[in-house]
Amino acid sequence: MPATRDQVVEATQRWLERAVIGLNLCPFAKSVWVKNQVRITVSEAQTTDALLDELVAELQLLADTPAEETDTTLLVHPQVLTDFYDFNDFLDVADIALAELGLDGELQIASFHPDFQFADADPDDITNATNRSPYPTLHLIREASIDRAVEAFPDAADIYERNMEKLRELGPEGWAALGVGPDAPEK
């Protein structure tokens, strides 16, 4: 039986709090999270066309909403693009939509997936976990927010390497102990 909307939101929040913020994988996430400026929306889409329609609507909504109200959006889509390679291919479509909306340079789309795999990594390489979320997720981010965060964090270019090292130290057992997958129990 597919997860309910509430279960998807709870799993996504758990992942944000324990992995993204808890491990400081994104040093910019905590401030918008504590200010309640992160929008989590769960897609009911079952086709890529329906997801694209929702993505376009969410991009426009984010662009039209003051950052103080919603700084970033997570579009979680548990029923479509569950295959990582299909998801990865969809990212080109997402970027085209962003450009067609005239929002390229204003917003960016980052990607997270339960089976995320870096091009040069083995599927079971723990460093893939830096981009692994409980469900396929498109992260819509304001470029102005990224610029402010980079100013506040001068070594932003080092985040990627630091995260990979942190995951290597944590190891698969440590990652599993975080309980950030879709079926993880509440702790």
PDB file of C-alpha atoms in Angstrom:
ATOM      1  CA  MET A   1       0.000   0.000   0.000  1.00  0.00           C
ATOM      2  CA  PRO A   2       1.440   3.414  -0.914  1.00  0.00           C
ATOM      3  CA  ALA A   3       2.389   5.797   1.855  1.00  0.00           C
ATOM      4  CA  THR A   4      -0.145   8.388   2.883  1.00  0.00           C
ATOM      5  CA  ARG A   5       0.539  12.091   2.392  1.00  0.00           C
ATOM      6  CA  ASP A   6       1.182  12.448   6.145  1.00  0.00           C
ATOM      7  CA  GLN A   7       3.662   9.556   6.111  1.00  0.00           C
ATOM      8  CA  VAL A   8       5.532  11.114   3.189  1.00  0.00           C
ATOM      9  CA  VAL A   9       5.697  14.493   4.941  1.00  0.00           C
ATOM     10  CA  GLU A  10       6.824  12.900   8.227  1.00  0.00           C
ATOM     11  CA  ALA A  11       9.565  10.903   6.486  1.00  0.00           C
ATOM     12  CA  THR A  12      10.735  14.003   4.622  1.00  0.00           C
ATOM     13  CA  GLN A  13      10.793  16.089   7.805  1.00  0.00           C
ATOM     14  CA  ARG A  14      12.694  13.327   9.630  1.00  0.00           C
ATOM     15  CA  TRP A  15      15.276  13.246   6.790  1.00  0.00           C
ATOM     16  CA  LEU A  16      15.634  17.039   6.893  1.00  0.00           C
ATOM     17  CA  GLU A  17      16.036  17.170  10.655  1.00  0.00           C
ATOM     18  CA  ARG A  18      18.298  14.138  11.132  1.00  0.00           C
ATOM     19  CA  ALA A  19      20.383  14.067   7.955  1.00  0.00           C
ATOM     20  CA  VAL A  20      20.320  17.383   6.093  1.00  0.00           C
ATOM     21  CA  ILE A  21      20.326  19.560   9.237  1.00  0.00           C
ATOM     22  CA  GLY A  22      21.471  17.012  11.831  1.00  0.00           C
ATOM     23  CA  LEU A  23      24.604  16.074   9.897  1.00  0.00           C
ATOM     24  CA  ASN A  24      24.916  19.634   8.594  1.00  0.00           C
ATOM     25  CA  LEU A  25      24.943  18.340   5.001  1.00  0.00           C
ATOM     26  CA  CYS A  26      23.535  21.718   4.019  1.00  0.00           C
ATOM     27  CA  PRO A  27      24.713  24.460   6.350  1.00  0.00           C
ATOM     28  CA  PHE A  28      22.037  26.765   4.907  1.00  0.00           C
ATOM     29  CA  ALA A  29      19.042  24.536   5.682  1.00  0.00           C
ATOM     30  CA  LYS A  30      18.691  25.082   9.412  1.00  0.00           C
ATOM     31  CA  SER A  31      17.938  28.799   9.257  1.00  0.00           C
ATOM     32  CA  VAL A  32      15.039  28.466   6.799  1.00  0.00           C
ATOM     33  CA  TRP A  33      13.754  25.365   8.599  1.00  0.00           C
ATOM     34  CA  VAL A  34      13.580  27.036  12.009  1.00  0.00           C
ATOM     35  CA  LYS A  35      11.896  30.086  10.438  1.00  0.00           C
ATOM     36  CA  ASN A  36       9.254  27.764   8.923  1.00  0.00           C
ATOM     37  CA  GLN A  37      10.168  28.918   5.399  1.00  0.00           C
ATOM     38  CA  VAL A  38      10.395  25.440   3.860  1.00  0.00           C
ATOM     39  CA  ARG A  39       7.352  24.332   1.897  1.00  0.00           C
ATOM     40  CA  ILE A  40       6.931  20.578   1.600  1.00  0.00           C
ATOM     41  CA  THR A  41       4.349  19.612  -0.968  1.00  0.00           C
ATOM     42  CA  VAL A  42       3.472  16.023  -1.800  1.00  0.00           C
ATOM     43  CA  SER A  43       2.574  15.324  -5.392  1.00  0.00           C
ATOM     44  CA  GLU A  44      -0.235  12.950  -6.260  1.00  0.00           C
ATOM     45  CA  ALA A  45       1.150  12.695  -9.817  1.00  0.00           C
ATOM     46  CA  GLN A  46       1.373   9.255 -11.331  1.00  0.00           C
ATOM     47  CA  THR A  47       2.784  10.356 -14.695  1.00  0.00           C
ATOM     48  CA  THR A  48       5.686  12.563 -15.652  1.00  0.00           C
ATOM     49  CA  ASP A  49       3.291  14.910 -17.492  1.00  0.00           C
ATOM     50  CA  ALA A  50       1.253  15.410 -14.319  1.00  0.00           C
ATOM     51  CA  LEU A  51       4.439  15.921 -12.302  1.00  0.00           C
ATOM     52  CA  LEU A  52       5.667  18.477 -14.821  1.00  0.00           C
ATOM     53  CA  ASP A  53       2.391  20.393 -14.451  1.00  0.00           C
ATOM     54  CA  GLU A  54       2.820  20.391 -10.663  1.00  0.00           C
ATOM     55  CA  LEU A  55       6.459  21.412 -10.965  1.00  0.00           C
ATOM     56  CA  VAL A  56       5.532  24.375 -13.166  1.00  0.00           C
ATOM     57  CA  ALA A  57       2.850  25.434 -10.671  1.00  0.00           C
ATOM     58  CA  GLU A  58       5.272  25.128  -7.721  1.00  0.00           C
ATOM     59  CA  LEU A  59       8.002  27.063  -9.517  1.00  0.00           C
ATOM     60  CA  GLN A  60       5.558  29.863 -10.272  1.00  0.00           C
ATOM     61  CA  LEU A  61       4.203  29.818  -6.720  1.00  0.00           C
ATOM     62  CA  LEU A  62       7.702  30.078  -5.254  1.00  0.00           C
ATOM     63  CA  ALA A  63       8.610  32.890  -7.646  1.00  0.00           C
ATOM     64  CA  ASP A  64       5.436  34.784  -6.680  1.00  0.00           C
ATOM     65  CA  THR A  65       5.794  34.260  -2.900  1.00  0.00           C
ATOM     66  CA  PRO A  66       7.980  36.477  -0.712  1.00  0.00           C
ATOM     67  CA  ALA A  67      11.091  34.655   0.537  1.00  0.00           C
ATOM     68  CA  GLU A  68      10.180  35.593   4.106  1.00  0.00           C
ATOM     69  CA  GLU A  69       7.070  33.437   3.698  1.00  0.00           C
ATOM     70  CA  THR A  70       8.521  30.557   1.648  1.00  0.00           C
ATOM     71  CA  ASP A  71      12.223  30.511   0.924  1.00  0.00           C
ATOM     72  CA  THR A  72      12.421  27.061  -0.609  1.00  0.00           C
ATOM     73  CA  THR A  73      10.118  24.245  -1.726  1.00  0.00           C
ATOM     74  CA  LEU A  74      10.470  20.472  -1.649  1.00  0.00           C
ATOM     75  CA  LEU A  75       8.238  18.843  -4.257  1.00  0.00           C
ATOM     76  CA  VAL A  76       8.092  15.221  -3.102  1.00  0.00           C
ATOM     77  CA  HIS A  77       6.665  12.795  -5.650  1.00  0.00           C
ATOM     78  CA  PRO A  78       6.460   9.263  -4.244  1.00  0.00           C
ATOM     79  CA  GLN A  79       4.410   7.720  -7.059  1.00  0.00           C
ATOM     80  CA  VAL A  80       6.352   8.793 -10.145  1.00  0.00           C
ATOM     81  CA  LEU A  81      10.013   8.633 -11.182  1.00  0.00           C
ATOM     82  CA  THR A  82      10.825   6.067  -8.531  1.00  0.00           C
ATOM     83  CA  ASP A  83      13.497   4.660 -10.881  1.00  0.00           C
ATOM     84  CA  PHE A  84      16.586   6.824 -10.394  1.00  0.00           C
ATOM     85  CA  TYR A  85      17.596   6.813 -14.057  1.00  0.00           C
ATOM     86  CA  ASP A  86      14.133   7.948 -15.151  1.00  0.00           C
ATOM     87  CA  PHE A  87      14.253  10.607 -12.429  1.00  0.00           C
ATOM     88  CA  ASN A  88      17.676  11.735 -13.605  1.00  0.00           C
ATOM     89  CA  ASP A  89      16.418  12.012 -17.195  1.00  0.00           C
ATOM     90  CA  PHE A  90      13.471  14.106 -15.995  1.00  0.00           C
ATOM     91  CA  LEU A  91      15.847  16.715 -14.599  1.00  0.00           C
ATOM     92  CA  ASP A  92      16.532  17.912 -18.161  1.00  0.00           C
ATOM     93  CA  VAL A  93      12.778  18.386 -18.648  1.00  0.00           C
ATOM     94  CA  ALA A  94      12.606  20.265 -15.335  1.00  0.00           C
ATOM     95  CA  ASP A  95      15.422  22.604 -16.372  1.00  0.00           C
ATOM     96  CA  ILE A  96      13.691  23.305 -19.696  1.00  0.00           C
ATOM     97  CA  ALA A  97      10.485  24.175 -17.825  1.00  0.00           C
ATOM     98  CA  LEU A  98      12.433  26.511 -15.563  1.00  0.00           C
ATOM     99  CA  ALA A  99      13.892  28.298 -18.595  1.00  0.00           C
ATOM    100  CA  GLU A 100      10.539  28.458 -20.409  1.00  0.00           C
ATOM    101  CA  LEU A 101       9.024  30.137 -17.350  1.00  0.00           C
ATOM    102  CA  GLY A 102      11.775  32.741 -17.499  1.00  0.00           C
ATOM    103  CA  LEU A 103      12.907  31.726 -14.010  1.00  0.00           C
ATOM    104  CA  ASP A 104      16.378  30.520 -14.972  1.00  0.00           C
ATOM    105  CA  GLY A 105      18.729  32.681 -12.934  1.00  0.00           C
ATOM    106  CA  GLU A 106      16.051  33.269 -10.295  1.00  0.00           C
ATOM    107  CA  LEU A 107      15.368  29.679  -9.196  1.00  0.00           C
ATOM    108  CA  GLN A 108      17.287  26.406  -9.348  1.00  0.00           C
ATOM    109  CA  ILE A 109      16.198  22.797  -9.080  1.00  0.00           C
ATOM    110  CA  ALA A 110      18.242  20.383  -6.990  1.00  0.00           C
ATOM    111  CA  SER A 111      17.527  16.668  -6.918  1.00  0.00           C
ATOM    112  CA  PHE A 112      17.262  14.051  -4.190  1.00  0.00           C
ATOM    113  CA  HIS A 113      16.263  10.418  -4.627  1.00  0.00           C
ATOM    114  CA  PRO A 114      16.280   7.249  -2.484  1.00  0.00           C
ATOM    115  CA  ASP A 115      18.568   5.574  -5.047  1.00  0.00           C
ATOM    116  CA  PHE A 116      20.697   8.612  -5.895  1.00  0.00           C
ATOM    117  CA  GLN A 117      24.032   7.663  -7.391  1.00  0.00           C
ATOM    118  CA  PHE A 118      26.902   9.901  -8.430  1.00  0.00           C
ATOM    119  CA  ALA A 119      28.092   9.133 -11.954  1.00  0.00           C
ATOM    120  CA  ASP A 120      31.504   7.945 -10.741  1.00  0.00           C
ATOM    121  CA  ALA A 121      30.268   5.977  -7.706  1.00  0.00           C
ATOM    122  CA  ASP A 122      29.143   2.415  -7.159  1.00  0.00           C
ATOM    123  CA  PRO A 123      25.444   2.067  -6.197  1.00  0.00           C
ATOM    124  CA  ASP A 124      26.331   1.042  -2.633  1.00  0.00           C
ATOM    125  CA  ASP A 125      28.923   3.804  -2.088  1.00  0.00           C
ATOM    126  CA  ILE A 126      27.909   5.577   1.124  1.00  0.00           C
ATOM    127  CA  THR A 127      28.761   8.983  -0.353  1.00  0.00           C
ATOM    128  CA  ASN A 128      25.632   8.687  -2.523  1.00  0.00           C
ATOM    129  CA  ALA A 129      23.657   9.217   0.703  1.00  0.00           C
ATOM    130  CA  THR A 130      24.483  12.935   0.588  1.00  0.00           C
ATOM    131  CA  ASN A 131      21.712  13.197  -2.026  1.00  0.00           C
ATOM    132  CA  ARG A 132      19.454  10.382  -0.849  1.00  0.00           C
ATOM    133  CA  SER A 133      16.004  11.264   0.415  1.00  0.00           C
ATOM    134  CA  PRO A 134      13.162   8.992   1.519  1.00  0.00           C
ATOM    135  CA  TYR A 135      11.206   9.704  -1.699  1.00  0.00           C
ATOM    136  CA  PRO A 136      12.064  11.289  -5.053  1.00  0.00           C
ATOM    137  CA  THR A 137      12.245  15.021  -4.386  1.00  0.00           C
ATOM    138  CA  LEU A 138      12.766  18.142  -6.458  1.00  0.00           C
ATOM    139  CA  HIS A 139      14.172  20.969  -4.354  1.00  0.00           C
ATOM    140  CA  LEU A 140      13.236  24.403  -5.692  1.00  0.00           C
ATOM    141  CA  ILE A 141      15.719  26.991  -4.469  1.00  0.00           C
ATOM    142  CA  ARG A 142      15.976  30.752  -4.851  1.00  0.00           C
ATOM    143  CA  GLU A 143      19.301  31.813  -6.348  1.00  0.00           C
ATOM    144  CA  ALA A 144      19.300  34.918  -4.129  1.00  0.00           C
ATOM    145  CA  SER A 145      19.145  32.624  -1.090  1.00  0.00           C
ATOM    146  CA  ILE A 146      22.075  30.607  -2.400  1.00  0.00           C
ATOM    147  CA  ASP A 147      24.053  33.805  -2.958  1.00  0.00           C
ATOM    148  CA  ARG A 148      23.361  34.998   0.611  1.00  0.00           C
ATOM    149  CA  ALA A 149      24.274  31.605   2.032  1.00  0.00           C
ATOM    150  CA  VAL A 150      27.537  31.480   0.080  1.00  0.00           C
ATOM    151  CA  GLU A 151      28.446  34.929   1.408  1.00  0.00           C
ATOM    152  CA  ALA A 152      27.818  33.701   4.948  1.00  0.00           C
ATOM    153  CA  PHE A 153      29.707  30.453   4.354  1.00  0.00           C
ATOM    154  CA  PRO A 154      32.927  31.378   2.520  1.00  0.00           C
ATOM    155  CA  ASP A 155      34.012  27.758   2.054  1.00  0.00           C
ATOM    156  CA  ALA A 156      30.800  26.742   0.274  1.00  0.00           C
ATOM    157  CA  ALA A 157      32.758  25.024  -2.486  1.00  0.00           C
ATOM    158  CA  ASP A 158      34.128  22.613   0.137  1.00  0.00           C
ATOM    159  CA  ILE A 159      30.675  21.413   1.262  1.00  0.00           C
ATOM    160  CA  TYR A 160      30.573  18.581  -1.288  1.00  0.00           C
ATOM    161  CA  GLU A 161      33.926  17.123  -0.192  1.00  0.00           C
ATOM    162  CA  ARG A 162      33.180  17.658   3.504  1.00  0.00           C
ATOM    163  CA  ASN A 163      29.845  15.842   3.139  1.00  0.00           C
ATOM    164  CA  MET A 164      31.432  12.901   1.369  1.00  0.00           C
ATOM    165  CA  GLU A 165      34.032  12.593   4.131  1.00  0.00           C
ATOM    166  CA  LYS A 166      31.326  12.864   6.803  1.00  0.00           C
ATOM    167  CA  LEU A 167      29.352  10.019   5.178  1.00  0.00           C
ATOM    168  CA  ARG A 168      32.469   7.856   4.891  1.00  0.00           C
ATOM    169  CA  GLU A 169      33.073   8.364   8.629  1.00  0.00           C
ATOM    170  CA  LEU A 170      29.420   7.632   9.423  1.00  0.00           C
ATOM    171  CA  GLY A 171      29.351   4.509   7.249  1.00  0.00           C
ATOM    172  CA  PRO A 172      26.317   2.528   6.085  1.00  0.00           C
ATOM    173  CA  GLU A 173      25.455   1.421   9.629  1.00  0.00           C
ATOM    174  CA  GLY A 174      25.520   4.996  10.904  1.00  0.00           C
ATOM    175  CA  TRP A 175      23.379   6.189   8.012  1.00  0.00           C
ATOM    176  CA  ALA A 176      20.873   3.382   8.653  1.00  0.00           C
ATOM    177  CA  ALA A 177      20.806   4.278  12.360  1.00  0.00           C
ATOM    178  CA  LEU A 178      19.576   7.783  11.483  1.00  0.00           C
ATOM    179  CA  GLY A 179      16.264   6.220  10.440  1.00  0.00           C
ATOM    180  CA  VAL A 180      15.733   8.558   7.512  1.00  0.00           C
ATOM    181  CA  GLY A 181      14.211   6.144   5.010  1.00  0.00           C
ATOM    182  CA  PRO A 182      10.545   6.021   4.075  1.00  0.00           C
ATOM    183  CA  ASP A 183       9.809   3.139   6.438  1.00  0.00           C
ATOM    184  CA  ALA A 184      11.814   4.396   9.416  1.00  0.00           C
ATOM    185  CA  PRO A 185       9.937   4.410  12.706  1.00  0.00           C
ATOM    186  CA  GLU A 186       9.501   7.625  14.640  1.00  0.00           C
ATOM    187  CA  LYS A 187      12.127   8.035  17.367  1.00  0.00           C
TER     188      LYS A 187
END
